[in-house]
Amino acid sequence: MNAFDFSNKASDSSKNFHLEAFSFTFQFGLNIYFDDMDDLRDIIGDTEIEFWQVEGLREETYMDVKNFKDLELAIELIMEGHFQEDLDQFSLIVKEGYAPNLEAAQEWHEDNQFCEDMNDYDFGHYLMTEVSCIEIPEALQGYIDFEQYGKDAKINDFVTIGNYIYNNH
């Protein structure tokens, strides 16, 4: 494919996704518009690009990815209906070291998600009354330190990442 053909294929802004890429090796940047991974592969062929930034034009979703596999997974997640918050959450899981890549982060999130993040008091109260189903007589409720219970649980058995609390086992 010559440069003119490449430019025509890559410049169709009516496509679903906008990919910004830059090759530090060749000091060259480009924008590629594509609808799906097959479309992208058809456009770029074997071109090796070092850093990726993808934006779903219709979904208004943005994500940094470090390799082609993460880009492919990000596109799949967007097509499955995941939103920016999901992609950000999966990226945080990778950043915190709980998963090596986005695919593993999605699986880890699904396997370990416990509840949405909440303050220590609410979390302690939730664990004791909703999860453990301990019925505390009203006369004793003022003597239970729900905040400390929630704080200890987050330290020992759970981890907070982004907007979620996860099992830490």
PDB file of C-alpha atoms in Angstrom:
ATOM      1  CA  MET A   1       0.000   0.000   0.000  1.00  0.00           C
ATOM      2  CA  ASN A   2       1.408   3.396  -0.890  1.00  0.00           C
ATOM      3  CA  ALA A   3       1.211   6.485   1.303  1.00  0.00           C
ATOM      4  CA  PHE A   4      -1.730   7.932  -0.645  1.00  0.00           C
ATOM      5  CA  ASP A   5      -3.819   4.741  -0.221  1.00  0.00           C
ATOM      6  CA  PHE A   6      -2.888   4.548   3.446  1.00  0.00           C
ATOM      7  CA  SER A   7      -3.881   8.162   4.020  1.00  0.00           C
ATOM      8  CA  ASN A   8      -7.274   7.633   2.332  1.00  0.00           C
ATOM      9  CA  LYS A   9      -8.040   4.487   4.342  1.00  0.00           C
ATOM     10  CA  ALA A  10      -6.923   5.976   7.651  1.00  0.00           C
ATOM     11  CA  SER A  11      -8.601   9.393   7.310  1.00  0.00           C
ATOM     12  CA  ASP A  12     -12.274   8.411   7.165  1.00  0.00           C
ATOM     13  CA  SER A  13     -13.576  10.314  10.210  1.00  0.00           C
ATOM     14  CA  SER A  14     -17.003   8.654   9.985  1.00  0.00           C
ATOM     15  CA  LYS A  15     -15.547   5.507  11.573  1.00  0.00           C
ATOM     16  CA  ASN A  16     -16.218   4.478  15.191  1.00  0.00           C
ATOM     17  CA  PHE A  17     -12.711   4.853  16.600  1.00  0.00           C
ATOM     18  CA  HIS A  18      -9.932   7.372  16.377  1.00  0.00           C
ATOM     19  CA  LEU A  19      -6.434   6.083  17.066  1.00  0.00           C
ATOM     20  CA  GLU A  20      -3.516   8.400  17.677  1.00  0.00           C
ATOM     21  CA  ALA A  21      -0.120   6.790  17.381  1.00  0.00           C
ATOM     22  CA  PHE A  22       3.460   7.952  17.360  1.00  0.00           C
ATOM     23  CA  SER A  23       6.616   6.112  16.463  1.00  0.00           C
ATOM     24  CA  PHE A  24       9.592   7.507  18.365  1.00  0.00           C
ATOM     25  CA  THR A  25      11.852   5.345  16.211  1.00  0.00           C
ATOM     26  CA  PHE A  26      10.827   7.173  13.056  1.00  0.00           C
ATOM     27  CA  GLN A  27       9.738  10.488  14.658  1.00  0.00           C
ATOM     28  CA  PHE A  28       6.372  10.131  12.990  1.00  0.00           C
ATOM     29  CA  GLY A  29       2.799  10.549  14.271  1.00  0.00           C
ATOM     30  CA  LEU A  30      -0.471   9.586  12.670  1.00  0.00           C
ATOM     31  CA  ASN A  31      -4.229   9.435  13.225  1.00  0.00           C
ATOM     32  CA  ILE A  32      -6.185   6.408  12.074  1.00  0.00           C
ATOM     33  CA  TYR A  33      -9.966   6.091  11.953  1.00  0.00           C
ATOM     34  CA  PHE A  34     -11.397   2.563  12.017  1.00  0.00           C
ATOM     35  CA  ASP A  35     -14.555   0.597  12.864  1.00  0.00           C
ATOM     36  CA  ASP A  36     -13.193  -2.632  14.295  1.00  0.00           C
ATOM     37  CA  MET A  37      -9.955  -4.541  14.799  1.00  0.00           C
ATOM     38  CA  ASP A  38     -10.094  -6.180  11.355  1.00  0.00           C
ATOM     39  CA  ASP A  39     -10.525  -2.755   9.806  1.00  0.00           C
ATOM     40  CA  LEU A  40      -7.539  -1.468  11.789  1.00  0.00           C
ATOM     41  CA  ARG A  41      -5.368  -4.453  10.806  1.00  0.00           C
ATOM     42  CA  ASP A  42      -6.292  -3.889   7.164  1.00  0.00           C
ATOM     43  CA  ILE A  43      -5.174  -0.261   7.412  1.00  0.00           C
ATOM     44  CA  ILE A  44      -1.923  -0.603   9.363  1.00  0.00           C
ATOM     45  CA  GLY A  45      -0.790  -4.045   8.195  1.00  0.00           C
ATOM     46  CA  ASP A  46       2.512  -4.914   9.867  1.00  0.00           C
ATOM     47  CA  THR A  47       3.356  -1.353  10.880  1.00  0.00           C
ATOM     48  CA  GLU A  48       4.871  -1.313  14.354  1.00  0.00           C
ATOM     49  CA  ILE A  49       3.712   1.609  16.465  1.00  0.00           C
ATOM     50  CA  GLU A  50       5.061   2.067  19.970  1.00  0.00           C
ATOM     51  CA  PHE A  51       2.351   3.981  21.924  1.00  0.00           C
ATOM     52  CA  TRP A  52      -1.388   4.040  21.457  1.00  0.00           C
ATOM     53  CA  GLN A  53      -4.187   6.324  22.441  1.00  0.00           C
ATOM     54  CA  VAL A  54      -7.698   5.339  21.425  1.00  0.00           C
ATOM     55  CA  GLU A  55     -10.918   7.277  21.485  1.00  0.00           C
ATOM     56  CA  GLY A  56     -14.360   5.888  20.716  1.00  0.00           C
ATOM     57  CA  LEU A  57     -16.038   8.674  18.812  1.00  0.00           C
ATOM     58  CA  ARG A  58     -19.590   7.491  19.360  1.00  0.00           C
ATOM     59  CA  GLU A  59     -19.056   6.301  22.932  1.00  0.00           C
ATOM     60  CA  GLU A  60     -16.915   9.289  23.937  1.00  0.00           C
ATOM     61  CA  THR A  61     -14.467   6.853  25.482  1.00  0.00           C
ATOM     62  CA  TYR A  62     -10.748   7.459  25.800  1.00  0.00           C
ATOM     63  CA  MET A  63      -7.985   5.128  26.875  1.00  0.00           C
ATOM     64  CA  ASP A  64      -4.214   4.873  26.842  1.00  0.00           C
ATOM     65  CA  VAL A  65      -2.871   1.451  25.947  1.00  0.00           C
ATOM     66  CA  LYS A  66       0.694   0.199  25.757  1.00  0.00           C
ATOM     67  CA  ASN A  67       0.406  -2.581  23.192  1.00  0.00           C
ATOM     68  CA  PHE A  68      -1.751  -3.954  20.418  1.00  0.00           C
ATOM     69  CA  LYS A  69      -3.335  -6.650  22.624  1.00  0.00           C
ATOM     70  CA  ASP A  70      -4.506  -4.039  25.169  1.00  0.00           C
ATOM     71  CA  LEU A  71      -5.840  -1.918  22.314  1.00  0.00           C
ATOM     72  CA  GLU A  72      -7.769  -4.899  20.980  1.00  0.00           C
ATOM     73  CA  LEU A  73      -9.227  -5.636  24.418  1.00  0.00           C
ATOM     74  CA  ALA A  74     -10.152  -1.977  24.965  1.00  0.00           C
ATOM     75  CA  ILE A  75     -12.034  -1.981  21.648  1.00  0.00           C
ATOM     76  CA  GLU A  76     -13.795  -5.235  22.593  1.00  0.00           C
ATOM     77  CA  LEU A  77     -14.801  -3.788  25.980  1.00  0.00           C
ATOM     78  CA  ILE A  78     -16.173  -0.655  24.346  1.00  0.00           C
ATOM     79  CA  MET A  79     -18.112  -2.742  21.813  1.00  0.00           C
ATOM     80  CA  GLU A  80     -19.535  -4.861  24.678  1.00  0.00           C
ATOM     81  CA  GLY A  81     -20.939  -1.703  26.207  1.00  0.00           C
ATOM     82  CA  HIS A  82     -18.346  -0.985  28.890  1.00  0.00           C
ATOM     83  CA  PHE A  83     -17.957   2.693  29.577  1.00  0.00           C
ATOM     84  CA  GLN A  84     -15.080   4.994  30.457  1.00  0.00           C
ATOM     85  CA  GLU A  85     -15.474   4.205  34.171  1.00  0.00           C
ATOM     86  CA  ASP A  86     -14.996   0.472  33.529  1.00  0.00           C
ATOM     87  CA  LEU A  87     -11.889   1.043  31.428  1.00  0.00           C
ATOM     88  CA  ASP A  88     -10.473   3.419  34.049  1.00  0.00           C
ATOM     89  CA  GLN A  89     -11.176   0.863  36.778  1.00  0.00           C
ATOM     90  CA  PHE A  90      -9.476  -1.944  34.852  1.00  0.00           C
ATOM     91  CA  SER A  91      -6.481   0.327  34.233  1.00  0.00           C
ATOM     92  CA  LEU A  92      -6.248   1.087  37.982  1.00  0.00           C
ATOM     93  CA  ILE A  93      -6.271  -2.645  38.769  1.00  0.00           C
ATOM     94  CA  VAL A  94      -3.321  -3.114  36.398  1.00  0.00           C
ATOM     95  CA  LYS A  95      -1.536  -0.052  37.819  1.00  0.00           C
ATOM     96  CA  GLU A  96      -1.969  -1.325  41.407  1.00  0.00           C
ATOM     97  CA  GLY A  97      -0.398  -4.645  40.388  1.00  0.00           C
ATOM     98  CA  TYR A  98      -3.413  -6.923  40.814  1.00  0.00           C
ATOM     99  CA  ALA A  99      -3.416  -7.916  37.143  1.00  0.00           C
ATOM    100  CA  PRO A 100      -0.772  -7.837  34.390  1.00  0.00           C
ATOM    101  CA  ASN A 101      -3.059  -6.531  31.621  1.00  0.00           C
ATOM    102  CA  LEU A 102      -6.581  -5.298  30.880  1.00  0.00           C
ATOM    103  CA  GLU A 103      -7.969  -8.739  30.125  1.00  0.00           C
ATOM    104  CA  ALA A 104      -6.767 -10.123  33.450  1.00  0.00           C
ATOM    105  CA  ALA A 105      -7.961  -6.937  35.201  1.00  0.00           C
ATOM    106  CA  GLN A 106     -11.488  -7.409  33.871  1.00  0.00           C
ATOM    107  CA  GLU A 107     -11.495 -11.001  35.145  1.00  0.00           C
ATOM    108  CA  TRP A 108      -9.977  -9.984  38.511  1.00  0.00           C
ATOM    109  CA  HIS A 109     -12.612  -7.256  38.870  1.00  0.00           C
ATOM    110  CA  GLU A 110     -15.439  -9.717  38.189  1.00  0.00           C
ATOM    111  CA  ASP A 111     -13.995 -12.345  40.554  1.00  0.00           C
ATOM    112  CA  ASN A 112     -13.101 -10.055  43.473  1.00  0.00           C
ATOM    113  CA  GLN A 113     -15.521  -7.122  43.410  1.00  0.00           C
ATOM    114  CA  PHE A 114     -17.249  -6.927  46.778  1.00  0.00           C
ATOM    115  CA  CYS A 115     -19.132  -3.625  46.736  1.00  0.00           C
ATOM    116  CA  GLU A 116     -18.840  -0.007  45.719  1.00  0.00           C
ATOM    117  CA  ASP A 117     -16.501   2.111  47.816  1.00  0.00           C
ATOM    118  CA  MET A 118     -17.912   3.626  50.993  1.00  0.00           C
ATOM    119  CA  ASN A 119     -16.529   5.259  54.127  1.00  0.00           C
ATOM    120  CA  ASP A 120     -15.224   3.098  56.985  1.00  0.00           C
ATOM    121  CA  TYR A 121     -18.326   3.522  59.156  1.00  0.00           C
ATOM    122  CA  ASP A 122     -20.754   2.554  56.393  1.00  0.00           C
ATOM    123  CA  PHE A 123     -18.541  -0.354  55.326  1.00  0.00           C
ATOM    124  CA  GLY A 124     -18.320  -1.675  58.910  1.00  0.00           C
ATOM    125  CA  HIS A 125     -22.065  -1.348  59.330  1.00  0.00           C
ATOM    126  CA  TYR A 126     -22.658  -3.056  55.959  1.00  0.00           C
ATOM    127  CA  LEU A 127     -20.335  -5.962  56.849  1.00  0.00           C
ATOM    128  CA  MET A 128     -21.877  -6.521  60.229  1.00  0.00           C
ATOM    129  CA  THR A 129     -25.557  -6.076  59.431  1.00  0.00           C
ATOM    130  CA  GLU A 130     -25.910  -7.005  55.746  1.00  0.00           C
ATOM    131  CA  VAL A 131     -23.114  -9.466  55.063  1.00  0.00           C
ATOM    132  CA  SER A 132     -22.756 -11.210  58.421  1.00  0.00           C
ATOM    133  CA  CYS A 133     -26.462 -10.714  59.115  1.00  0.00           C
ATOM    134  CA  ILE A 134     -25.840 -10.109  62.797  1.00  0.00           C
ATOM    135  CA  GLU A 135     -28.915  -8.618  64.393  1.00  0.00           C
ATOM    136  CA  ILE A 136     -27.685  -6.105  66.919  1.00  0.00           C
ATOM    137  CA  PRO A 137     -30.206  -5.078  69.557  1.00  0.00           C
ATOM    138  CA  GLU A 138     -30.944  -1.368  69.374  1.00  0.00           C
ATOM    139  CA  ALA A 139     -29.708  -0.856  72.921  1.00  0.00           C
ATOM    140  CA  LEU A 140     -26.230  -2.145  71.946  1.00  0.00           C
ATOM    141  CA  GLN A 141     -25.800  -0.396  68.591  1.00  0.00           C
ATOM    142  CA  GLY A 142     -24.259   2.696  70.209  1.00  0.00           C
ATOM    143  CA  TYR A 143     -21.455   0.569  71.700  1.00  0.00           C
ATOM    144  CA  ILE A 144     -20.245  -0.906  68.418  1.00  0.00           C
ATOM    145  CA  ASP A 145     -17.501   0.978  66.621  1.00  0.00           C
ATOM    146  CA  PHE A 146     -18.598   0.381  63.033  1.00  0.00           C
ATOM    147  CA  GLU A 147     -15.958   2.783  61.742  1.00  0.00           C
ATOM    148  CA  GLN A 148     -13.067   0.866  63.325  1.00  0.00           C
ATOM    149  CA  TYR A 149     -14.569  -2.449  62.214  1.00  0.00           C
ATOM    150  CA  GLY A 150     -14.794  -1.172  58.627  1.00  0.00           C
ATOM    151  CA  LYS A 151     -11.267   0.267  58.764  1.00  0.00           C
ATOM    152  CA  ASP A 152      -9.813  -3.013  60.092  1.00  0.00           C
ATOM    153  CA  ALA A 153     -11.664  -5.016  57.439  1.00  0.00           C
ATOM    154  CA  LYS A 154     -10.246  -2.798  54.679  1.00  0.00           C
ATOM    155  CA  ILE A 155      -6.742  -3.311  56.056  1.00  0.00           C
ATOM    156  CA  ASN A 156      -6.963  -7.062  56.600  1.00  0.00           C
ATOM    157  CA  ASP A 157      -9.434  -8.577  54.182  1.00  0.00           C
ATOM    158  CA  PHE A 158     -10.276  -6.030  51.505  1.00  0.00           C
ATOM    159  CA  VAL A 159      -8.608  -3.515  49.214  1.00  0.00           C
ATOM    160  CA  THR A 160     -10.049  -0.299  47.815  1.00  0.00           C
ATOM    161  CA  ILE A 161      -9.202   0.447  44.193  1.00  0.00           C
ATOM    162  CA  GLY A 162     -10.903   3.367  42.516  1.00  0.00           C
ATOM    163  CA  ASN A 163     -14.632   3.229  43.169  1.00  0.00           C
ATOM    164  CA  TYR A 164     -14.791  -0.360  44.412  1.00  0.00           C
ATOM    165  CA  ILE A 165     -13.878  -2.487  47.396  1.00  0.00           C
ATOM    166  CA  TYR A 166     -12.490  -5.911  46.508  1.00  0.00           C
ATOM    167  CA  ASN A 167     -11.839  -9.131  48.400  1.00  0.00           C
ATOM    168  CA  ASN A 168      -8.118  -9.281  49.072  1.00  0.00           C
ATOM    169  CA  HIS A 169      -7.644 -13.043  49.248  1.00  0.00           C
TER     170      HIS A 169
END
